[in-house]
Coordinates of C-alpha atoms in Angstrom, one line a residue:
M1 CA 20.2 -14.1 22.1
R2 CA 23.6 -13.4 22.9
F3 CA 24.8 -16.7 21.7
V4 CA 23.0 -15.5 18.5
N5 CA 24.9 -12.4 18.1
S6 CA 28.1 -14.0 19.1
F7 CA 31.2 -14.3 16.7
R8 CA 31.2 -18.3 16.8
F9 CA 27.3 -18.3 15.6
R10 CA 27.8 -15.7 13.1
L11 CA 30.6 -17.3 11.3
A12 CA 28.9 -20.9 11.4
A13 CA 25.8 -19.3 9.9
L14 CA 27.9 -17.4 7.2
F15 CA 29.4 -20.9 6.0
G16 CA 25.8 -22.7 6.7
A17 CA 24.4 -19.8 4.5
L18 CA 26.7 -20.3 1.8
A19 CA 26.2 -23.7 1.7
L20 CA 22.6 -23.2 1.3
V21 CA 23.0 -20.4 -1.3
I22 CA 25.4 -22.9 -3.4
G23 CA 23.2 -25.7 -2.9
L24 CA 20.1 -23.9 -3.6
A25 CA 21.7 -21.9 -7.1
V26 CA 23.1 -25.5 -8.1
T27 CA 19.7 -27.0 -7.7
L28 CA 17.6 -23.9 -9.5
S29 CA 20.0 -24.2 -12.2
V30 CA 20.1 -28.0 -12.8
E31 CA 16.2 -27.6 -12.3
E32 CA 15.6 -24.9 -15.0
L33 CA 17.7 -26.6 -17.5
A34 CA 16.0 -29.5 -17.0
A35 CA 12.6 -27.5 -17.1
R36 CA 13.7 -25.8 -20.2
S37 CA 14.6 -29.0 -22.1
M38 CA 11.3 -31.0 -21.1
T39 CA 9.1 -28.2 -21.9
A40 CA 10.9 -28.3 -25.2
S41 CA 10.7 -31.9 -25.4
S42 CA 6.9 -32.2 -24.2
G43 CA 5.8 -29.0 -26.3
E44 CA 7.3 -31.1 -29.6
Q45 CA 5.6 -34.2 -28.7
L46 CA 2.2 -32.3 -28.0
L47 CA 2.5 -30.2 -31.1
G48 CA 3.1 -33.4 -33.3
V49 CA -0.1 -35.0 -31.9
T50 CA -1.9 -31.7 -32.7
R51 CA -0.5 -31.9 -36.1
S52 CA -1.6 -35.4 -36.4
I53 CA -5.2 -34.8 -35.3
A54 CA -5.1 -31.7 -37.7
G55 CA -3.8 -33.8 -40.5
T56 CA -6.5 -36.3 -39.6
L57 CA -9.4 -33.6 -40.1
T58 CA -7.9 -32.1 -43.0
A59 CA -7.7 -35.7 -44.9
N60 CA -11.4 -36.2 -43.7
L61 CA -12.6 -32.7 -44.9
G62 CA -10.8 -33.6 -48.1
E63 CA -12.9 -36.9 -48.6
R64 CA -16.3 -35.4 -48.0
T65 CA -15.5 -32.4 -50.0
R66 CA -14.4 -34.6 -53.0
E67 CA -17.6 -37.1 -52.2
I68 CA -19.9 -33.9 -52.6
E69 CA -18.4 -33.2 -55.8
L70 CA -18.7 -36.9 -57.0
V71 CA -22.1 -36.7 -56.1
A72 CA -22.8 -33.6 -58.1
A73 CA -21.0 -34.9 -61.3
S74 CA -22.7 -38.5 -60.8
P75 CA -24.6 -39.4 -64.2
I76 CA -28.2 -39.8 -62.7
I77 CA -28.0 -36.2 -61.5
A78 CA -26.1 -34.5 -64.4
E79 CA -28.8 -36.5 -66.9
G80 CA -31.5 -33.7 -65.5
D81 CA -34.2 -35.7 -64.9
W82 CA -34.7 -35.2 -61.1
D83 CA -38.5 -36.4 -60.9
R84 CA -37.5 -40.1 -61.1
P85 CA -37.9 -42.3 -57.6
S86 CA -34.6 -44.0 -59.0
L87 CA -33.2 -40.7 -57.8
R88 CA -34.6 -40.5 -54.6
V89 CA -33.5 -44.4 -54.0
W90 CA -29.9 -43.4 -54.9
M91 CA -29.7 -40.6 -52.9
D92 CA -30.7 -42.5 -49.4
A93 CA -28.5 -45.2 -50.8
V94 CA -25.6 -42.4 -50.8
K95 CA -26.7 -40.8 -47.5
S96 CA -26.5 -44.2 -45.7
S97 CA -23.3 -45.1 -46.9
Y98 CA -21.5 -42.7 -44.5
R99 CA -23.1 -42.6 -41.2
P100 CA -22.5 -39.2 -40.0
Y101 CA -24.7 -38.1 -42.7
A102 CA -27.6 -36.1 -41.4
W103 CA -29.5 -35.1 -44.6
M104 CA -28.5 -34.8 -48.5
G105 CA -30.4 -33.0 -51.1
L106 CA -30.6 -31.7 -54.5
A107 CA -31.8 -28.2 -54.9
D108 CA -32.6 -26.1 -58.4
V109 CA -31.6 -23.0 -59.1
S110 CA -34.6 -21.2 -57.5
G111 CA -33.7 -22.7 -54.0
R112 CA -36.3 -25.6 -54.3
V113 CA -35.5 -29.0 -52.6
V114 CA -36.3 -31.1 -55.6
V115 CA -35.1 -34.4 -54.4
A116 CA -33.9 -35.3 -50.6
A117 CA -32.9 -38.4 -48.7
D118 CA -35.4 -39.6 -46.6
G119 CA -37.7 -37.0 -48.2
L120 CA -36.6 -34.6 -45.4
L121 CA -37.2 -31.1 -46.7
Q122 CA -38.1 -31.9 -50.1
G123 CA -40.2 -29.2 -51.3
G124 CA -38.9 -26.8 -48.9
D125 CA -37.1 -23.1 -49.8
V126 CA -33.3 -23.3 -49.4
S127 CA -32.6 -20.4 -51.2
Q128 CA -31.6 -18.1 -48.2
R129 CA -29.2 -21.0 -46.9
P130 CA -25.3 -20.0 -47.1
W131 CA -24.4 -23.3 -48.6
F132 CA -26.8 -22.6 -51.2
V133 CA -26.1 -19.1 -52.0
T134 CA -22.2 -20.1 -52.4
G135 CA -22.9 -23.4 -53.8
L136 CA -24.3 -22.2 -57.1
E137 CA -20.7 -20.6 -57.6
R138 CA -18.5 -23.1 -56.2
T139 CA -17.9 -26.1 -53.9
F140 CA -18.6 -24.7 -50.4
I141 CA -17.8 -25.9 -46.8
G142 CA -19.6 -24.2 -44.3
D143 CA -18.9 -23.9 -40.7
V144 CA -20.2 -25.4 -37.5
H145 CA -23.9 -24.4 -36.6
E146 CA -26.9 -25.4 -34.9
A147 CA -29.8 -27.3 -37.0
L148 CA -32.6 -25.0 -38.2
L149 CA -35.3 -26.5 -40.3
L150 CA -34.4 -30.1 -39.6
A151 CA -34.4 -29.5 -35.8
E152 CA -37.9 -30.6 -35.3
K153 CA -37.6 -33.5 -37.7
L154 CA -34.2 -35.2 -36.6
G155 CA -34.6 -34.4 -33.0
S156 CA -31.5 -34.2 -30.7
D157 CA -30.2 -37.5 -29.1
G158 CA -28.4 -35.7 -25.6
A159 CA -28.1 -32.6 -23.8
E160 CA -25.9 -31.4 -27.0
P161 CA -28.3 -29.3 -29.5
L162 CA -28.2 -31.0 -32.9
R163 CA -25.3 -29.2 -35.0
F164 CA -24.1 -29.7 -38.4
I165 CA -21.2 -29.0 -40.8
D166 CA -22.8 -28.4 -44.9
F167 CA -20.7 -29.4 -47.8
A168 CA -22.4 -28.4 -51.3
A169 CA -21.3 -28.5 -54.6
P170 CA -22.8 -26.7 -58.0
V171 CA -24.9 -29.3 -60.5
T172 CA -23.7 -28.1 -64.1
G173 CA -25.0 -29.5 -67.5
P174 CA -23.4 -30.4 -70.4
G175 CA -22.9 -26.7 -71.2
G176 CA -21.6 -25.5 -68.3
E177 CA -24.5 -24.1 -67.1
V178 CA -25.5 -24.3 -63.4
R179 CA -28.4 -26.0 -62.9
G180 CA -28.5 -26.7 -59.1
V181 CA -26.7 -27.7 -56.0
V182 CA -26.3 -30.8 -54.2
A183 CA -25.9 -30.7 -50.5
T184 CA -24.9 -32.5 -47.1
H185 CA -25.5 -31.9 -43.5
L186 CA -23.1 -34.3 -41.7
H187 CA -23.7 -34.1 -37.9
W188 CA -21.0 -32.4 -35.5
S189 CA -20.7 -35.7 -33.5
W190 CA -18.4 -36.8 -36.4
I191 CA -15.7 -34.6 -35.0
E192 CA -15.5 -36.8 -31.7
S193 CA -14.9 -39.9 -33.7
V194 CA -12.1 -38.2 -35.7
V195 CA -10.5 -36.8 -32.5
R196 CA -10.6 -40.2 -30.4
E197 CA -9.1 -42.3 -33.7
A198 CA -6.0 -39.6 -34.2
L199 CA -5.6 -38.7 -30.4
P200 CA -2.9 -41.5 -28.6
R201 CA -4.0 -43.4 -25.6
A202 CA -1.1 -42.4 -23.9
A203 CA -1.8 -38.3 -24.5
S204 CA -5.2 -39.0 -23.2
D205 CA -3.7 -40.6 -20.0
A206 CA -1.1 -37.6 -19.7
G207 CA -4.3 -35.1 -19.4
V208 CA -4.0 -33.9 -22.8
E209 CA -7.3 -32.2 -24.1
V210 CA -8.5 -31.4 -27.4
F211 CA -10.3 -28.4 -28.4
V212 CA -11.5 -27.2 -32.0
V213 CA -11.0 -23.8 -32.1
G214 CA -13.2 -21.5 -35.2
A215 CA -12.9 -17.9 -35.6
N216 CA -12.3 -15.5 -32.9
D217 CA -10.7 -18.3 -30.8
E218 CA -14.5 -19.6 -30.2
V219 CA -14.2 -23.2 -28.9
L220 CA -16.5 -25.6 -31.0
Y221 CA -15.3 -29.0 -29.9
P222 CA -16.3 -30.2 -27.3
F223 CA -19.6 -28.8 -26.7
G224 CA -19.3 -28.7 -22.7
S225 CA -16.3 -26.4 -23.3
A226 CA -17.8 -24.1 -25.6
G227 CA -17.6 -21.0 -24.0
R228 CA -16.4 -21.9 -20.9
A229 CA -13.0 -23.5 -21.6
A230 CA -10.1 -21.5 -19.9
L231 CA -8.1 -21.1 -23.3
P232 CA -5.4 -18.2 -23.5
L233 CA -6.2 -15.2 -24.8
E234 CA -4.0 -15.2 -27.3
L235 CA -3.6 -18.6 -28.8
P236 CA 0.0 -19.6 -30.5
A237 CA -1.1 -19.6 -34.2
R238 CA 1.4 -22.5 -34.8
G239 CA 3.8 -24.3 -32.6
F240 CA 3.5 -24.7 -28.9
D241 CA 3.8 -22.0 -25.6
V242 CA 3.4 -22.5 -22.0
T243 CA 1.0 -20.2 -21.0
E244 CA 0.0 -18.2 -17.7
A245 CA -2.0 -19.6 -14.7
V246 CA -5.5 -20.0 -16.6
D247 CA -8.0 -21.4 -14.0
E248 CA -5.0 -21.6 -11.6
M249 CA -3.5 -23.6 -13.3
A250 CA 0.0 -23.6 -15.8
W251 CA -0.8 -25.0 -19.3
L252 CA 1.3 -26.4 -22.1
V253 CA -0.4 -25.4 -25.4
A254 CA 0.2 -26.6 -29.1
S255 CA -1.8 -25.4 -31.8
A256 CA -2.0 -26.3 -35.8
P257 CA -4.3 -24.9 -38.1
V258 CA -6.8 -27.0 -40.1
D259 CA -5.6 -26.9 -43.8
A260 CA -8.4 -28.6 -45.5
P261 CA -9.5 -27.4 -48.9
L262 CA -11.9 -24.3 -48.9
A263 CA -10.1 -23.5 -45.6
E264 CA -10.7 -20.1 -45.6
D265 CA -14.6 -21.0 -44.9
L266 CA -13.8 -22.3 -41.9
A267 CA -10.4 -20.5 -39.9
W268 CA -10.3 -24.1 -37.6
R269 CA -7.4 -24.6 -35.5
I270 CA -6.9 -27.6 -33.4
V271 CA -5.5 -26.8 -29.9
L272 CA -4.1 -29.3 -27.5
R273 CA -3.1 -28.5 -23.7
Q274 CA -1.7 -30.5 -20.9
P275 CA -1.2 -29.0 -17.6
V276 CA 2.4 -28.3 -16.9
E277 CA 2.8 -30.2 -13.8
M278 CA 1.8 -33.4 -15.9
A279 CA 3.9 -32.3 -19.1
L280 CA 6.9 -31.9 -16.5
A281 CA 6.3 -34.8 -14.2
E282 CA 9.7 -35.8 -14.5
V283 CA 11.3 -32.4 -13.4
T284 CA 9.6 -32.6 -10.4
D285 CA 10.8 -36.1 -9.8
L286 CA 14.4 -34.9 -10.4
R287 CA 13.8 -31.7 -7.9
R288 CA 12.9 -33.8 -5.4
N289 CA 15.8 -36.0 -5.8
L290 CA 18.0 -33.2 -6.1
L291 CA 16.6 -32.1 -2.2
L292 CA 17.0 -35.6 -0.9
I293 CA 20.6 -35.2 -2.0
G294 CA 21.1 -31.6 -1.3
V295 CA 19.8 -31.6 2.3
P296 CA 22.5 -34.0 3.6
V297 CA 25.1 -32.0 1.6
I298 CA 24.1 -29.0 2.7
G299 CA 24.0 -30.3 6.4
L300 CA 27.4 -31.4 6.1
F301 CA 29.0 -28.2 5.3
V302 CA 27.1 -26.7 8.1
L303 CA 29.1 -28.8 10.7
L304 CA 32.3 -28.0 8.8
G305 CA 31.5 -24.7 9.2
W306 CA 30.6 -24.9 13.0
W307 CA 34.0 -26.4 13.3
F308 CA 35.9 -23.9 11.6
A309 CA 33.9 -21.3 13.6
V310 CA 35.2 -22.7 16.5
A311 CA 38.6 -23.0 15.7
F312 CA 38.9 -19.4 14.5
S313 CA 36.4 -17.9 17.1
R314 CA 38.0 -19.1 20.4
P315 CA 40.7 -17.0 20.8
V316 CA 38.8 -14.1 20.1
E317 CA 36.1 -14.9 22.6
E318 CA 39.0 -15.2 25.2
L319 CA 39.8 -11.6 24.4
A320 CA 36.0 -10.4 25.0
R321 CA 35.9 -12.3 27.9
V322 CA 39.2 -10.3 29.3
A323 CA 37.5 -7.0 28.1
R324 CA 34.1 -7.9 29.8
R325 CA 35.8 -8.4 33.0
I326 CA 37.9 -5.0 32.6
D327 CA 34.5 -3.5 31.5
E328 CA 32.8 -4.7 34.9
G329 CA 35.8 -3.2 37.0
D330 CA 38.7 -6.0 37.4
E331 CA 41.6 -3.5 36.6
A332 CA 43.9 -6.7 37.0
A333 CA 42.5 -8.9 34.3
S334 CA 45.0 -9.2 31.5
F335 CA 44.6 -10.3 27.8
P336 CA 46.3 -13.7 27.1
E337 CA 49.4 -13.3 24.6
R338 CA 49.6 -17.0 23.7
S339 CA 47.9 -17.6 20.3
G340 CA 48.4 -19.6 17.3
I341 CA 47.3 -16.7 14.9
H342 CA 50.1 -14.0 14.7
E343 CA 47.6 -11.3 13.9
L344 CA 45.2 -12.3 17.0
R345 CA 48.4 -12.4 19.5
H346 CA 49.8 -9.0 18.4
L347 CA 45.9 -7.8 19.1
A348 CA 46.3 -8.8 22.8
I349 CA 49.5 -7.1 23.2
S350 CA 48.0 -3.7 21.6
L351 CA 44.9 -4.0 24.0
R352 CA 47.0 -4.7 27.1
G353 CA 48.9 -1.9 26.5
M354 CA 45.9 0.7 25.7
T355 CA 44.0 -0.8 28.5
A356 CA 46.7 0.2 31.1
T357 CA 46.6 3.9 29.4
L358 CA 42.8 4.3 29.3
I359 CA 42.8 3.0 33.2
R360 CA 45.4 5.8 34.1
R361 CA 43.6 8.2 31.8
R362 CA 40.2 7.3 33.3
R363 CA 41.7 8.1 37.3
E364 CA 42.7 11.4 36.0
L365 CA 39.3 11.9 34.1
E366 CA 37.2 11.1 37.6
Q367 CA 39.5 13.6 39.5
T368 CA 38.9 16.4 37.3
N369 CA 35.5 15.5 36.7
Q370 CA 35.1 15.8 40.5
S371 CA 36.5 19.1 40.8
L372 CA 34.2 20.3 37.7
E373 CA 31.2 19.2 39.6
Q374 CA 31.9 21.2 42.5
M375 CA 32.9 24.3 40.7
V376 CA 29.8 23.8 38.1
A377 CA 27.7 23.3 41.8
S378 CA 29.1 26.8 43.0
R379 CA 28.4 28.7 39.5
T380 CA 25.1 27.3 39.2
A381 CA 23.6 28.2 42.6
Q382 CA 25.1 32.0 42.2
L383 CA 23.5 32.0 38.9
Q384 CA 20.3 31.3 40.6
E385 CA 20.6 33.9 43.2
A386 CA 21.3 36.2 40.3
N387 CA 18.5 35.3 38.4
C388 CA 16.2 35.8 41.5
R389 CA 17.7 39.0 41.9
L390 CA 17.2 40.1 38.2
E391 CA 13.6 39.0 38.2
V392 CA 12.5 41.0 40.9
L393 CA 14.5 43.8 39.6
S394 CA 12.9 43.6 36.4
S395 CA 9.3 43.0 37.9
T396 CA 9.7 46.0 40.7
D397 CA 9.7 50.3 40.3
A398 CA 13.2 51.4 41.3
L399 CA 11.9 54.6 42.9
T400 CA 8.6 53.4 45.1
Q401 CA 9.4 49.5 45.3
L402 CA 5.9 49.0 44.7
A403 CA 5.4 46.3 41.2
N404 CA 5.9 48.1 37.9
R405 CA 4.0 48.5 34.7
R406 CA 5.3 45.1 33.4
R407 CA 4.6 43.3 36.3
F408 CA 1.1 44.5 36.6
D409 CA 0.0 43.8 33.0
A410 CA 1.5 40.4 33.8
A411 CA -0.8 39.8 36.9
L412 CA -4.0 41.1 34.9
A413 CA -3.7 39.0 32.6
E414 CA -3.2 35.7 34.9
E415 CA -6.1 36.9 37.0
W416 CA -8.5 37.7 34.3
A417 CA -7.9 34.1 32.9
R418 CA -8.5 32.9 36.1
A419 CA -11.6 34.8 36.9
R420 CA -12.9 33.8 33.7
R421 CA -12.7 30.2 34.3
N422 CA -13.7 30.5 37.9
G423 CA -16.7 33.2 37.2
D424 CA -15.1 35.7 39.9
A425 CA -15.5 39.4 39.4
L426 CA -12.2 41.3 39.4
G427 CA -11.6 44.9 40.1
V428 CA -9.1 47.8 39.6
I429 CA -8.3 50.9 41.5
L430 CA -6.6 53.9 39.6
I431 CA -5.0 56.5 41.7
D432 CA -3.8 59.7 40.4
L433 CA -1.9 62.3 42.8
D434 CA -3.7 65.7 42.3
L435 CA -2.1 68.5 41.1
F436 CA 1.4 66.6 41.3
K437 CA 3.2 68.8 38.3
A438 CA 2.6 71.8 40.9
Y439 CA 4.3 69.9 43.5
N440 CA 7.1 69.1 41.4
D441 CA 7.1 72.6 40.1
G442 CA 7.2 74.2 43.5
Y443 CA 9.1 71.7 45.8
G444 CA 11.6 70.6 43.4
H445 CA 12.1 66.9 41.4
V446 CA 13.6 65.8 44.2
A447 CA 11.4 66.4 46.7
G448 CA 8.9 64.7 43.9
D449 CA 10.6 61.7 44.0
A450 CA 10.4 61.8 48.0
C451 CA 6.6 62.5 47.7
L452 CA 6.8 59.4 45.4
R453 CA 8.5 57.1 47.6
Q454 CA 6.1 58.2 50.8
V455 CA 3.3 57.1 48.6
G456 CA 4.6 54.0 47.6
A457 CA 5.1 52.8 51.2
L458 CA 1.8 54.2 51.9
L459 CA 0.3 51.8 49.4
A460 CA 2.3 48.9 50.3
G461 CA 1.2 49.4 53.9
K462 CA -2.8 49.2 52.9
V463 CA -2.9 46.6 50.0
R464 CA -1.4 43.5 52.0
R465 CA -4.4 41.1 51.6
A466 CA -3.9 37.9 48.8
G467 CA -5.0 38.3 45.8
E468 CA -4.2 42.3 46.2
L469 CA -1.3 43.8 43.9
A470 CA -0.3 47.5 43.9
A471 CA 1.9 49.0 41.1
R472 CA 3.3 52.3 39.8
Y473 CA 1.1 52.8 36.6
G474 CA 3.7 55.4 35.5
G475 CA 4.8 59.2 36.3
E476 CA 2.3 60.2 39.2
E477 CA -0.3 57.2 38.4
F478 CA -0.8 54.3 40.3
V479 CA -3.0 50.9 40.1
V480 CA -4.5 48.4 42.4
L481 CA -5.5 45.2 41.4
V482 CA -8.2 43.2 43.6
S483 CA -9.1 39.7 42.8
Q484 CA -12.7 38.1 44.0
T485 CA -14.3 41.4 45.0
D486 CA -17.5 43.3 44.3
K487 CA -18.3 46.9 43.5
V488 CA -18.8 47.9 47.1
A489 CA -15.8 46.2 48.9
L490 CA -13.7 47.6 46.1
A491 CA -15.2 50.9 46.8
Q492 CA -14.2 50.9 50.7
L493 CA -10.7 49.7 50.0
A494 CA -10.5 52.8 47.5
E495 CA -12.0 55.1 50.4
F496 CA -9.7 53.4 52.6
I497 CA -6.5 54.3 50.3
R498 CA -8.0 57.9 49.7
Q499 CA -8.1 58.3 53.8
A500 CA -4.7 57.5 54.1
F501 CA -3.5 60.4 51.6
E502 CA -5.6 62.6 54.3
D503 CA -3.7 61.2 57.1
A504 CA -0.5 61.1 55.7
A505 CA -0.8 64.8 55.0
I506 CA 1.9 65.4 53.2
E507 CA 2.3 69.4 52.9
H508 CA 1.3 70.7 49.4
E509 CA 1.1 74.7 49.3
D510 CA -0.4 74.7 45.6
S511 CA -3.5 72.4 46.5
P512 CA -6.6 73.7 47.8
F513 CA -6.4 71.0 50.4
G514 CA -3.1 72.1 51.5
H515 CA -1.9 68.7 51.4
V516 CA -1.0 65.8 48.9
T517 CA -4.4 64.3 47.8
A518 CA -5.8 61.8 45.3
S519 CA -8.3 61.1 43.0
L520 CA -9.3 57.5 42.3
G521 CA -11.6 55.7 39.7
I522 CA -12.4 52.2 40.1
A523 CA -14.0 49.7 37.7
V524 CA -15.3 45.8 38.6
C525 CA -16.5 43.2 36.3
V526 CA -16.7 39.2 35.8
P527 CA -14.8 38.3 32.6
D528 CA -16.6 36.7 29.8
G529 CA -14.9 35.2 26.4
E530 CA -15.3 38.5 24.2
A531 CA -14.0 41.5 26.5
A532 CA -10.2 42.2 27.0
P533 CA -8.6 42.8 30.3
A534 CA -7.3 46.6 28.7
A535 CA -11.3 46.9 28.8
L536 CA -11.4 46.8 32.9
V537 CA -8.4 49.4 33.0
E538 CA -10.4 51.6 30.3
R539 CA -13.5 51.7 32.6
A540 CA -11.5 52.5 35.6
D541 CA -9.5 55.4 34.2
A542 CA -12.9 57.0 32.7
A543 CA -14.1 56.9 36.6
L544 CA -10.7 58.5 37.5
Y545 CA -11.3 61.3 34.7
R546 CA -15.2 61.7 36.3
A547 CA -13.3 62.4 40.0
K548 CA -10.7 64.6 38.5
E549 CA -13.4 66.8 36.7
A550 CA -15.9 66.5 40.0
G551 CA -13.1 68.2 42.1
R552 CA -10.4 65.7 42.9
N553 CA -9.8 64.1 46.4
R554 CA -12.5 61.5 45.7
V555 CA -13.5 58.1 44.9
E556 CA -15.4 57.4 41.6
A557 CA -17.0 54.0 40.0

């Protein structure tokens, strides 16, 4: 990993990357230019073949059109005697003269077939057929369609259904009046022979596929591709184009219209497509040759880059080795000043001076840090001691040296949560000195404070078990918090405290008892999820109130 991150490796990698980028740029540029040129050339060739097929098909359609017009104008039909047997013989001969003809017949103006080759559909009604309707007005070329009336009579010779293209022309009398329509149905297989003759063998060997496309880009030929051939969604009306990937392939596509007479009846186009990889096979060969040449050239540039990297990096690596020794604690290491590169020589001199300065300052800094650490340790100890004293002061009542109200509230919340988790009982004893206002009025506030200090000492001596806390609640009120207790034990502790006041016998002339007494209220509960800690204190306060009402100097629960 250190070698990969070294200056030498990165410099060599830079030379290699530049060689690779330049080589790839040249290769891609040449390949792009060649691909464009080859695409244009292949597209023009493909378009030429497309136009040739379209021209052949146009000429063939023109011949069929002229032929049906000649049949319509022939004297044997124009004479009007359509019942003669010789007309049927003549029509059989005309139909047989061109093999793709599937049917030929003559219909009168009512749409009844009066004569037909081979007698097929003779006497039938064709008045609703498009070729008849349009043929009464002009020469007609009908689009390819499946056989209807002739399907059963002629049958199909393969998997492809029987399909026809219709030619029709009006038959006129001497006065120009329309007397009927002559028509022929051409086998659609005729298109295959036209395409086969027009398509060069070299194009077929190069993967070129031919399609006859009708209106709405419907594939008419070949039948196996009808509805399934993956042609572009938008075919070029004329010319050629490279399509996006279709059927996971890219295609070079050329299109040319069939400009036959009456072409508006057809809207046919000849579409040729060729896989781009075959159309641009020469570009693929060029790419391979460029790679064969480029890889050794790039390798040579990488070797040259490595040689230059070694020459440039060796002095820098020497400086880095000395710096590493100094960093490891070898203060005697010295930067070399001899170098063929002027800048590196001056850099070594500057580093030597800078290193000496840093070593001196580091020693001074270590001494300073040592004295600072000692000072910080001393101040930290003092601060911790002060914080401990402050914590005690903040939670202790200054007069009685018992816990203050703040300490009691925190302990109550903590013990309440613990008792709720463990399902233990928690008790509170609320203590109020009887007639203490009268004591202050009679003996003075100094004596009152002394009395409170005695009470604090008394409680501190009686409440000493783990889980018990005595606190000054406010004024002459005190409170005791007891954990893991019950009502009997709590009442016994409260009575023990009350008796302690009796035993202390602090003089109080204004009390009916002659000495300081206290009234105590106790409350015990097992905390649940709904009650608050303050509810326990409120219950103890209510019990204290009852003790006062009952005559003082007593315990109420």
